[in-house]
Coordinates of C-alpha atoms and ligand atoms in Angstrom, one line a residue:
M21 CA 61.2 193.4 58.4
I22 CA 59.8 194.3 61.8
N23 CA 62.3 195.9 64.1
V24 CA 62.3 195.3 67.9
A25 CA 64.2 197.1 70.7
I26 CA 64.8 195.5 74.0
M27 CA 65.2 197.6 77.1
G28 CA 67.1 195.7 79.8
Y29 CA 69.3 192.7 78.9
G30 CA 69.1 190.7 82.1
T31 CA 67.6 187.2 82.6
I32 CA 64.4 187.9 80.6
G33 CA 65.7 190.4 78.0
S34 CA 68.5 188.1 76.9
G35 CA 66.0 185.3 76.8
V36 CA 63.8 187.3 74.4
A37 CA 66.7 187.8 72.0
R38 CA 67.4 184.0 72.2
V39 CA 63.8 183.1 71.5
L40 CA 63.6 185.5 68.6
D41 CA 66.9 184.1 67.2
E42 CA 66.3 180.4 67.7
N43 CA 62.7 180.3 66.7
A44 CA 63.1 182.8 63.9
P45 CA 61.8 180.5 61.2
V46 CA 58.5 179.6 63.0
I47 CA 58.0 183.2 64.1
S48 CA 58.5 184.6 60.6
A49 CA 56.1 182.0 59.2
R50 CA 53.4 182.9 61.7
V51 CA 53.8 186.7 61.4
G52 CA 54.4 186.7 57.6
D53 CA 57.5 188.9 58.1
D54 CA 60.9 188.7 59.7
I55 CA 61.4 190.1 63.2
R56 CA 64.9 191.3 64.2
V57 CA 66.4 192.8 67.3
K58 CA 67.7 196.2 66.2
K59 CA 68.7 197.9 69.4
I60 CA 69.2 196.9 73.0
L61 CA 69.3 199.4 75.9
D62 CA 71.5 198.4 78.8
R63 CA 74.0 200.2 81.0
R64 CA 76.4 197.2 80.7
D65 CA 78.4 196.1 77.7
F66 CA 78.1 192.5 76.3
P67 CA 81.1 192.3 73.9
E68 CA 80.7 188.5 73.5
D69 CA 77.0 188.6 72.8
P70 CA 75.7 187.8 69.2
H71 CA 73.9 191.1 69.4
A72 CA 77.0 193.1 70.7
D73 CA 76.7 195.7 68.0
C74 CA 73.0 196.5 68.9
F75 CA 73.7 198.0 72.4
V76 CA 72.9 201.6 73.2
K77 CA 73.0 203.5 76.4
D78 CA 70.6 206.3 75.7
I79 CA 66.8 205.8 75.4
N80 CA 66.6 208.4 72.7
D81 CA 68.5 206.1 70.4
I82 CA 65.3 203.9 70.5
L83 CA 62.7 206.7 70.7
D84 CA 64.2 208.5 67.7
D85 CA 64.5 205.4 65.6
D86 CA 61.4 205.4 63.4
E87 CA 62.2 201.9 62.1
I88 CA 61.6 200.4 65.6
Q89 CA 58.0 199.5 65.9
I90 CA 58.0 197.2 68.9
V91 CA 59.8 197.8 72.2
V92 CA 60.3 195.1 74.9
E93 CA 60.6 196.3 78.4
T94 CA 62.4 193.8 80.6
M95 CA 64.2 196.2 82.9
G96 CA 62.0 195.6 86.0
G97 CA 61.2 198.1 88.7
V98 CA 58.9 201.1 88.3
E99 CA 61.3 203.9 87.3
P100 CA 62.8 204.5 84.8
A101 CA 60.7 201.7 83.1
H102 CA 57.5 203.7 83.5
T103 CA 58.9 206.9 81.8
F104 CA 60.6 204.9 79.1
V105 CA 57.5 202.9 78.3
K106 CA 55.3 205.9 78.3
D107 CA 57.6 207.8 76.0
C108 CA 57.7 204.8 73.6
L109 CA 53.9 204.6 73.5
M110 CA 53.6 208.4 73.0
R111 CA 55.9 208.0 70.0
G112 CA 53.5 205.4 68.5
K113 CA 55.6 202.4 69.4
H114 CA 54.0 199.2 70.6
V115 CA 55.3 197.9 73.9
T116 CA 55.3 194.5 75.6
T117 CA 56.6 194.1 79.2
S118 CA 57.3 191.4 81.8
N119 CA 57.2 194.0 84.5
K120 CA 54.4 193.3 87.0
A121 CA 55.5 196.2 89.3
L122 CA 55.1 198.6 86.3
V123 CA 51.7 197.1 85.2
A124 CA 50.3 197.0 88.8
K125 CA 51.2 200.6 89.4
H126 CA 50.7 202.3 86.0
G127 CA 48.7 199.7 83.9
P128 CA 45.6 201.9 83.4
E129 CA 47.6 205.0 82.4
L130 CA 49.7 203.0 79.9
L131 CA 46.7 201.1 78.5
A132 CA 44.9 204.4 77.9
I133 CA 47.9 206.0 76.1
A134 CA 48.2 202.8 73.9
K135 CA 44.5 203.1 73.1
E136 CA 44.8 206.7 72.2
K137 CA 47.8 206.2 70.0
N138 CA 46.3 203.1 68.4
V139 CA 49.2 200.9 69.5
N140 CA 49.4 197.9 71.9
F141 CA 50.6 197.6 75.4
L142 CA 50.7 193.9 76.3
F143 CA 52.0 192.2 79.4
E144 CA 51.5 188.5 79.2
A145 CA 54.8 187.7 80.9
S146 CA 54.0 189.9 83.9
V147 CA 51.8 187.1 85.5
G148 CA 52.6 183.4 85.7
G149 CA 55.9 183.5 83.6
G150 CA 55.3 181.4 80.6
I151 CA 51.6 180.5 81.4
P152 CA 49.2 182.3 79.0
I153 CA 46.8 183.4 81.8
I154 CA 46.3 187.0 80.6
R155 CA 45.4 185.9 77.1
T156 CA 43.0 183.3 78.6
I157 CA 41.2 186.0 80.5
T158 CA 41.3 188.7 77.8
S159 CA 40.7 186.5 74.6
A160 CA 39.4 183.1 75.6
V161 CA 37.1 183.1 78.6
T162 CA 35.4 186.2 77.4
A163 CA 31.7 185.0 77.4
D164 CA 31.9 184.0 81.1
V165 CA 31.6 185.7 84.4
V166 CA 34.9 184.6 86.0
E167 CA 33.9 184.1 89.6
A168 CA 37.2 183.0 91.0
V169 CA 40.9 183.3 90.1
M170 CA 43.2 181.4 92.4
G171 CA 46.8 180.7 91.8
I172 CA 50.3 179.9 92.8
L173 CA 51.8 183.0 91.2
N174 CA 55.3 183.1 92.5
G175 CA 57.9 180.5 91.5
T176 CA 60.5 181.5 94.1
T177 CA 58.2 180.9 97.1
N178 CA 56.7 177.7 95.6
Y179 CA 60.3 176.5 95.0
I180 CA 61.1 177.3 98.7
L181 CA 58.0 175.6 100.1
T182 CA 58.5 172.5 98.0
K183 CA 62.1 172.2 99.3
I184 CA 60.9 172.6 102.9
E185 CA 58.3 170.0 102.3
Q186 CA 60.3 167.4 100.4
E187 CA 63.8 167.9 101.9
G188 CA 63.2 169.8 105.2
S189 CA 65.6 172.5 103.9
E190 CA 66.3 175.7 105.6
F191 CA 64.5 178.8 104.3
S192 CA 67.6 180.9 103.7
D193 CA 69.6 178.2 101.8
V194 CA 66.7 177.5 99.4
L195 CA 66.2 181.2 98.8
K196 CA 69.8 181.5 97.7
E197 CA 69.3 178.6 95.3
A198 CA 66.2 180.2 93.8
Q199 CA 68.2 183.5 93.3
E200 CA 71.0 181.6 91.6
L201 CA 68.5 180.0 89.3
G202 CA 67.3 183.4 88.2
Y203 CA 63.8 183.0 89.7
A204 CA 63.9 185.6 92.5
E205 CA 63.2 189.3 92.2
A206 CA 66.2 191.8 92.5
N207 CA 64.9 192.3 96.0
P208 CA 63.7 188.8 97.1
T209 CA 61.6 190.4 99.8
D210 CA 59.1 191.0 97.1
D211 CA 58.9 187.2 96.6
V212 CA 59.0 186.0 100.2
E213 CA 56.7 188.6 101.6
G214 CA 54.1 188.0 98.9
Y215 CA 54.3 191.4 97.3
D216 CA 55.1 189.9 93.9
A217 CA 52.1 187.6 94.0
C218 CA 50.0 190.5 95.2
R219 CA 50.8 192.6 92.2
K220 CA 50.0 189.7 89.9
I221 CA 46.6 189.0 91.4
A222 CA 45.9 192.7 91.3
I223 CA 46.6 192.6 87.5
L224 CA 44.4 189.5 87.0
T225 CA 41.5 191.0 89.0
S226 CA 41.7 194.3 87.2
L227 CA 41.6 192.6 83.8
N228 CA 38.7 190.4 85.1
C229 CA 36.7 193.3 86.5
G230 CA 37.6 195.9 83.8
R231 CA 38.6 198.4 86.6
N232 CA 41.9 199.0 88.4
V233 CA 42.5 197.2 91.6
D234 CA 44.9 199.0 93.9
F235 CA 47.4 196.3 94.8
E236 CA 48.3 198.2 98.0
K237 CA 44.8 197.5 99.3
I238 CA 45.1 193.7 98.9
Y239 CA 45.7 191.9 102.2
T240 CA 49.1 190.2 101.8
E241 CA 51.1 187.7 103.9
G242 CA 54.3 186.0 102.8
I243 CA 56.0 182.7 103.7
T244 CA 58.8 183.9 106.0
K245 CA 57.1 182.5 109.1
V246 CA 56.5 179.0 107.6
T247 CA 58.6 176.5 109.5
P248 CA 59.4 172.8 108.9
E249 CA 57.3 172.0 112.0
D250 CA 54.2 173.7 110.5
M251 CA 54.8 171.6 107.4
E252 CA 54.9 168.5 109.7
Y253 CA 51.4 169.4 110.8
A254 CA 50.3 169.9 107.3
K255 CA 51.6 166.5 106.3
A256 CA 49.9 164.9 109.4
M257 CA 46.6 166.2 107.9
G258 CA 47.4 165.0 104.4
R259 CA 48.0 168.7 103.4
T260 CA 50.8 170.9 102.3
I261 CA 51.5 174.7 102.5
K262 CA 51.2 176.9 99.4
L263 CA 51.3 180.6 98.9
L264 CA 48.0 181.4 97.2
A265 CA 46.8 184.5 95.5
V266 CA 43.0 184.6 95.5
S267 CA 40.4 186.8 94.0
R268 CA 36.8 185.8 94.3
K269 CA 33.4 187.2 93.6
V270 CA 31.0 186.6 96.4
E271 CA 27.4 187.8 96.9
E272 CA 28.5 191.1 98.5
G273 CA 31.3 191.9 96.0
T274 CA 34.9 190.9 95.2
Y275 CA 37.7 190.2 97.5
A276 CA 41.4 189.5 96.9
M277 CA 44.2 188.3 99.2
V278 CA 47.6 186.6 99.3
A279 CA 48.5 184.2 102.1
P280 CA 50.0 180.8 102.8
Y281 CA 47.2 178.2 102.8
M282 CA 47.2 174.6 103.9
L283 CA 45.8 172.6 101.0
G284 CA 44.5 169.1 100.9
E285 CA 45.5 166.4 98.4
E286 CA 42.3 166.8 96.5
H287 CA 42.9 170.5 95.8
P288 CA 44.0 171.2 92.2
L289 CA 46.9 173.3 93.4
Y290 CA 48.2 170.7 95.9
S291 CA 50.6 169.0 93.3
V292 CA 52.1 172.2 91.9
H293 CA 55.8 171.8 92.9
G294 CA 59.0 173.7 92.5
V295 CA 59.2 176.8 90.3
F296 CA 55.9 175.9 88.6
N297 CA 52.9 178.2 88.8
A298 CA 49.3 177.3 88.3
V299 CA 46.2 179.4 88.0
F300 CA 42.8 178.0 88.6
I301 CA 39.8 179.9 87.3
H302 CA 36.1 179.3 87.8
G303 CA 33.7 180.7 85.2
N304 CA 29.9 180.7 85.7
M305 CA 29.5 178.8 82.4
L306 CA 33.0 177.2 81.9
D307 CA 33.1 175.7 85.4
D308 CA 36.7 175.0 86.5
A309 CA 39.8 175.3 84.4
M310 CA 43.5 175.4 85.3
L311 CA 46.7 176.5 83.6
Y312 CA 50.0 175.1 84.7
G313 CA 53.6 175.9 83.7
R314 CA 56.9 177.5 84.6
G315 CA 56.2 180.8 86.5
A316 CA 59.8 182.2 86.3
G317 CA 63.1 181.7 84.5
S318 CA 64.6 183.2 81.4
L319 CA 63.2 181.2 78.4
P320 CA 59.6 180.5 79.7
T321 CA 59.1 184.2 80.6
A322 CA 60.8 185.2 77.3
S323 CA 58.4 182.9 75.5
A324 CA 55.4 184.8 76.8
V325 CA 57.0 188.1 75.8
C326 CA 57.7 186.8 72.3
G327 CA 54.1 185.6 72.1
D328 CA 53.1 189.3 72.7
I329 CA 55.6 190.4 70.0
V330 CA 53.9 188.0 67.5
D331 CA 50.5 189.3 68.5
I332 CA 51.6 192.8 68.0
A333 CA 53.4 192.1 64.7
R334 CA 50.1 190.7 63.4
N335 CA 48.2 193.8 64.6
L336 CA 50.6 196.6 63.8
D337 CA 47.9 199.0 62.7
K338 CA 45.4 198.5 65.6
N339 CA 44.9 198.3 69.3
S340 CA 43.9 194.8 70.2
G341 CA 41.4 196.0 72.9
V342 CA 43.2 194.6 76.1
F343 CA 42.1 197.2 78.6
Y344 CA 40.9 198.1 82.1
S345 CA 40.1 201.6 83.2
D346 CA 41.7 203.7 86.0
E347 CA 38.4 203.8 87.9
E348 CA 39.2 202.0 91.2
M349 CA 37.6 198.6 91.7
E350 CA 36.6 198.6 95.4
L351 CA 37.4 195.3 97.1
L352 CA 35.4 193.9 100.0
D353 CA 36.9 194.6 103.5
F354 CA 39.3 191.9 104.4
E355 CA 37.9 191.6 107.9
G356 CA 34.6 190.2 106.7
I357 CA 36.1 187.5 104.5
R358 CA 35.3 184.0 105.8
N359 CA 37.9 181.2 106.0
K360 CA 38.6 178.0 108.0
F361 CA 41.8 178.1 109.9
F362 CA 44.5 175.7 111.3
V363 CA 46.0 176.8 114.6
R364 CA 49.1 175.5 116.3
V365 CA 49.2 176.0 120.1
R366 CA 51.5 175.0 123.0
G367 CA 49.4 173.3 125.7
D368 CA 48.0 170.0 126.9
V369 CA 45.9 168.3 124.3
N370 CA 43.7 166.9 127.1
D371 CA 42.6 170.5 127.7
A372 CA 41.9 171.0 124.0
A373 CA 38.1 171.5 124.4
N374 CA 38.7 174.4 126.7
I375 CA 41.6 175.9 124.6
T376 CA 39.7 175.7 121.3
S377 CA 36.3 176.9 122.6
P378 CA 36.6 180.5 121.3
F379 CA 37.0 179.1 117.8
G380 CA 33.7 177.2 117.6
K381 CA 33.5 173.6 116.7
C382 CA 37.1 172.5 116.1
E383 CA 38.9 169.3 115.1
V384 CA 42.1 168.5 117.0
V385 CA 45.3 167.4 115.2
T386 CA 48.4 166.0 116.8
C387 CA 51.9 165.5 115.4
K388 CA 53.8 162.7 117.1
S389 CA 57.2 164.4 116.7
L390 CA 56.1 167.6 118.4
E391 CA 55.4 167.3 122.1
G392 CA 53.7 169.7 124.5
E393 CA 51.6 171.2 121.7
F394 CA 48.8 170.4 119.4
G395 CA 46.9 171.8 116.4
F396 CA 43.3 172.3 115.6
M397 CA 41.1 173.2 112.6
T398 CA 38.4 175.7 113.1
E399 CA 35.0 176.0 111.5
E400 CA 34.5 178.8 108.9
M401 CA 34.9 182.2 110.7
R402 CA 35.2 185.9 109.7
E403 CA 38.8 187.0 109.5
D404 CA 38.3 189.6 112.2
D405 CA 36.6 187.2 114.6
F406 CA 39.4 184.7 114.1
A407 CA 42.1 187.4 114.6
A408 CA 40.5 188.5 117.8
A409 CA 40.4 184.9 119.2
F410 CA 43.9 184.1 118.0
E411 CA 45.3 187.2 119.6
K412 CA 44.0 186.1 123.0
L413 CA 45.1 182.5 122.6
E414 CA 47.8 181.7 125.2
G415 CA 50.7 179.6 123.7
A416 CA 49.7 180.4 120.1
V417 CA 52.5 179.4 117.7
S418 CA 51.2 179.8 114.2
R419 CA 48.0 179.8 112.0
Y420 CA 47.1 179.1 108.4
R421 CA 44.0 179.4 106.3
L422 CA 42.7 176.1 105.1
G423 CA 42.0 175.5 101.4
N424 CA 39.4 172.9 100.6
Ligands
HSE14 N1 60.3 186.4 91.1 C1 59.2 185.9 90.3 C2 58.8 184.5 90.7 C3 59.6 186.0 88.9 O1 59.5 183.9 91.5 O2 57.7 184.0 90.4 C4 58.4 185.8 87.9 O3 57.5 186.8 88.0

């Protein structure tokens, strides 16, 4: 019997208990032993829950229980999750977490402790919900130089953008729906301002480079300024708007950023709708590959956590080697990154040549339902050159980066 403790019995923690219960026969067969939930740490009581007699309120009840070998952290937030996870690892317990805030901030420290104590610290569910992107990077595409990782890594914002695109819904109504469905973070600002996707691309880039990427240094824009009118322009160009998290190796180094992009129909991420996430990777030998699945929600995320539990249960006596160091991975300055842009501007389309001239050779776009304004697509420009020209543009309404 392998004993598990769950810290945090919210959307994901309760999903973990359900996956372990309902899939017990297959899990036992794959591990070669039974896995049971022995203790659950939560401030609340759950008298009707099938695991009602497992609840404890003091972390020491888990730390001091030598029968508990694997601890699941699904509390969210940085503290006290960080202290609890660290204490569990120090006591020689394996840990799996769904907590991207924790991994983005303290990943290298926790990985180093796990290595020293010869236990595992795994975090598949911290990026892409149920999609096995971390295992793909750490165990599958290991003979390649992964030159690009690009993804829709936040289900809440993709859900909102899809509703705006398909139903012309209001931003605030759709956000409420996403919260009710259990997709959004406790503080949904993390979703809509792009911070959640930023932490996730920081984790993927760190794993890919073997060194820690400081998520606070990644240029990040959210979707709060996306309007139905911007979406109209996107549609007029055969495009849609998606919040992308991008990390790319170029000649000079590696850059990472999070921002809403206008993507064309031929882009592999164009058709990723609703709460679904997708991560596109390009390896120098592999070429292109993409993973697609539910990026949020109780059971898909719990499925990824339980995949980690199975992995750990099969490797109880060794560290599996998932690691990146605390040495900082220096990213390229955002200002020098090159992108093509779409710009929406109030003005006379007959004067477009004059208005667009600071942006190089541009293609004008009009949207029948929107009068007294027009849009244009720029050629590839440095971010700082574009920003300087956009700042001086009279009547500027909005701007987006263009994906291919
Ligand atoms: N709030 C996150 C999302 C949950 O919407 O994708 C999964 O990390």
